Amino acid sequence: MGTWGSGNFDGDTAADHLSDLTGRLISEVAEAMSGDPVGIEPDEYWGVAVPCNLELLGLIAAQGYVGASLPAPETIADWKSRYLAVWDRTIDGLEPGAEYKEQRRAVLVRTFDQLSELARR
């Protein structure tokens, strides 16, 4: 077992744990994105949980911890395209206010883009 510092994430076991954790987040997103598009509509569980998982991945990856994994930027771009296509096609059926719709879409785009940027590093 290797330890290189006194921090909570400064050792092989912590890196393994982080790899498992980020792997689960990625697997959940991959499964949601490859399933029935209805599952990622804005009012469905994975329509909410996918961006949550992506933001969590970004927060973890931004720390620079050993063991944190991210999908390839191309995968994130594909997810973004698929997710936003579903969002754009279905959001009006929920009758959101114009301001919310604009702001929420901007947050979604930013979430995908920030994760993609981290994956490029």
Tab-separated table of C-alpha atoms in Angstrom:
chain	number	residue	atom	x	y	z
A	1	MET	CA	0.000	0.000	0.000
A	2	GLY	CA	1.401	3.356	-1.012
A	3	THR	CA	0.775	6.571	0.833
A	4	TRP	CA	2.185	9.837	-0.416
A	5	GLY	CA	0.678	12.365	1.976
A	6	SER	CA	-1.545	12.922	4.977
A	7	GLY	CA	-4.687	13.877	3.040
A	8	ASN	CA	-7.792	11.730	2.800
A	9	PHE	CA	-7.025	10.961	-0.829
A	10	ASP	CA	-3.242	10.558	-0.566
A	11	GLY	CA	-2.945	6.798	-0.806
A	12	ASP	CA	-3.532	3.800	-3.026
A	13	THR	CA	-6.641	2.633	-1.193
A	14	ALA	CA	-8.220	6.072	-1.438
A	15	ALA	CA	-7.338	6.205	-5.141
A	16	ASP	CA	-8.980	2.807	-5.639
A	17	HIS	CA	-12.064	4.021	-3.799
A	18	LEU	CA	-12.209	7.170	-5.911
A	19	SER	CA	-11.830	5.121	-9.075
A	20	ASP	CA	-14.730	2.905	-8.004
A	21	LEU	CA	-16.867	5.906	-7.107
A	22	THR	CA	-16.252	7.832	-10.321
A	23	GLY	CA	-16.653	4.603	-12.270
A	24	ARG	CA	-20.126	4.113	-10.790
A	25	LEU	CA	-21.134	7.677	-11.653
A	26	ILE	CA	-19.905	7.211	-15.215
A	27	SER	CA	-21.624	3.824	-15.564
A	28	GLU	CA	-24.928	5.267	-14.399
A	29	VAL	CA	-24.716	8.075	-16.946
A	30	ALA	CA	-23.661	5.701	-19.723
A	31	GLU	CA	-26.574	3.396	-18.959
A	32	ALA	CA	-29.071	6.264	-18.831
A	33	MET	CA	-27.747	7.734	-22.066
A	34	SER	CA	-27.888	4.415	-23.924
A	35	GLY	CA	-31.405	3.574	-22.762
A	36	ASP	CA	-34.833	4.768	-23.795
A	37	PRO	CA	-34.675	8.550	-24.313
A	38	VAL	CA	-37.852	8.903	-22.238
A	39	GLY	CA	-35.719	8.076	-19.203
A	40	ILE	CA	-33.683	11.268	-19.593
A	41	GLU	CA	-36.567	13.649	-20.175
A	42	PRO	CA	-36.428	16.695	-17.868
A	43	ASP	CA	-39.096	15.414	-15.484
A	44	GLU	CA	-37.722	11.863	-15.225
A	45	TYR	CA	-35.279	10.578	-12.610
A	46	TRP	CA	-32.297	10.230	-14.960
A	47	GLY	CA	-33.148	13.522	-16.636
A	48	VAL	CA	-32.280	15.072	-13.281
A	49	ALA	CA	-29.648	12.596	-12.066
A	50	VAL	CA	-27.471	12.640	-15.210
A	51	PRO	CA	-26.445	16.303	-14.830
A	52	CYS	CA	-26.024	15.742	-11.084
A	53	ASN	CA	-23.623	12.865	-11.765
A	54	LEU	CA	-21.739	14.937	-14.326
A	55	GLU	CA	-21.343	17.831	-11.918
A	56	LEU	CA	-20.166	15.493	-9.157
A	57	LEU	CA	-17.613	14.002	-11.556
A	58	GLY	CA	-16.410	17.495	-12.401
A	59	LEU	CA	-16.100	18.514	-8.773
A	60	ILE	CA	-14.078	15.415	-7.986
A	61	ALA	CA	-11.886	15.663	-11.084
A	62	ALA	CA	-11.152	19.339	-10.457
A	63	GLN	CA	-9.400	18.358	-7.222
A	64	GLY	CA	-6.721	16.501	-9.166
A	65	TYR	CA	-6.952	13.411	-6.999
A	66	VAL	CA	-5.264	10.227	-8.168
A	67	GLY	CA	-7.865	7.640	-9.099
A	68	ALA	CA	-10.591	9.985	-10.311
A	69	SER	CA	-11.589	8.903	-13.785
A	70	LEU	CA	-13.568	10.687	-16.470
A	71	PRO	CA	-15.031	9.545	-19.757
A	72	ALA	CA	-13.350	10.618	-22.979
A	73	PRO	CA	-14.238	14.112	-24.226
A	74	GLU	CA	-15.843	12.519	-27.296
A	75	THR	CA	-18.123	10.478	-25.060
A	76	ILE	CA	-19.128	13.583	-23.121
A	77	ALA	CA	-19.830	15.410	-26.409
A	78	ASP	CA	-22.053	12.531	-27.541
A	79	TRP	CA	-23.890	12.533	-24.221
A	80	LYS	CA	-24.357	16.293	-24.454
A	81	SER	CA	-25.813	16.046	-27.931
A	82	ARG	CA	-28.198	13.242	-26.991
A	83	TYR	CA	-29.229	14.770	-23.678
A	84	LEU	CA	-29.892	18.254	-25.060
A	85	ALA	CA	-31.825	16.842	-28.027
A	86	VAL	CA	-34.197	15.136	-25.587
A	87	TRP	CA	-34.335	18.212	-23.366
A	88	ASP	CA	-35.065	20.559	-26.277
A	89	ARG	CA	-37.720	18.212	-27.667
A	90	THR	CA	-39.587	17.749	-24.367
A	91	ILE	CA	-39.107	20.770	-22.109
A	92	ASP	CA	-41.931	22.841	-23.591
A	93	GLY	CA	-44.429	20.114	-22.681
A	94	LEU	CA	-43.709	20.908	-19.037
A	95	GLU	CA	-44.638	24.556	-19.625
A	96	PRO	CA	-41.619	26.158	-17.955
A	97	GLY	CA	-41.251	29.898	-17.728
A	98	ALA	CA	-39.068	31.370	-20.461
A	99	GLU	CA	-36.457	32.603	-18.000
A	100	TYR	CA	-36.177	29.234	-16.245
A	101	LYS	CA	-35.945	27.405	-19.568
A	102	GLU	CA	-33.132	29.662	-20.783
A	103	GLN	CA	-31.217	29.560	-17.500
A	104	ARG	CA	-31.609	25.808	-17.025
A	105	ARG	CA	-30.408	25.043	-20.548
A	106	ALA	CA	-27.363	27.264	-19.978
A	107	VAL	CA	-26.563	25.342	-16.781
A	108	LEU	CA	-26.886	22.023	-18.614
A	109	VAL	CA	-24.587	23.157	-21.424
A	110	ARG	CA	-22.062	24.480	-18.912
A	111	THR	CA	-22.150	21.205	-16.953
A	112	PHE	CA	-21.285	19.135	-20.021
A	113	ASP	CA	-18.714	21.656	-21.278
A	114	GLN	CA	-16.892	21.942	-17.951
A	115	LEU	CA	-16.637	18.173	-17.634
A	116	SER	CA	-15.389	17.916	-21.203
A	117	GLU	CA	-12.708	20.513	-20.489
A	118	LEU	CA	-11.570	18.599	-17.407
A	119	ALA	CA	-11.437	15.380	-19.433
A	120	ARG	CA	-9.172	17.077	-22.005
A	121	ARG	CA	-6.540	17.899	-19.351
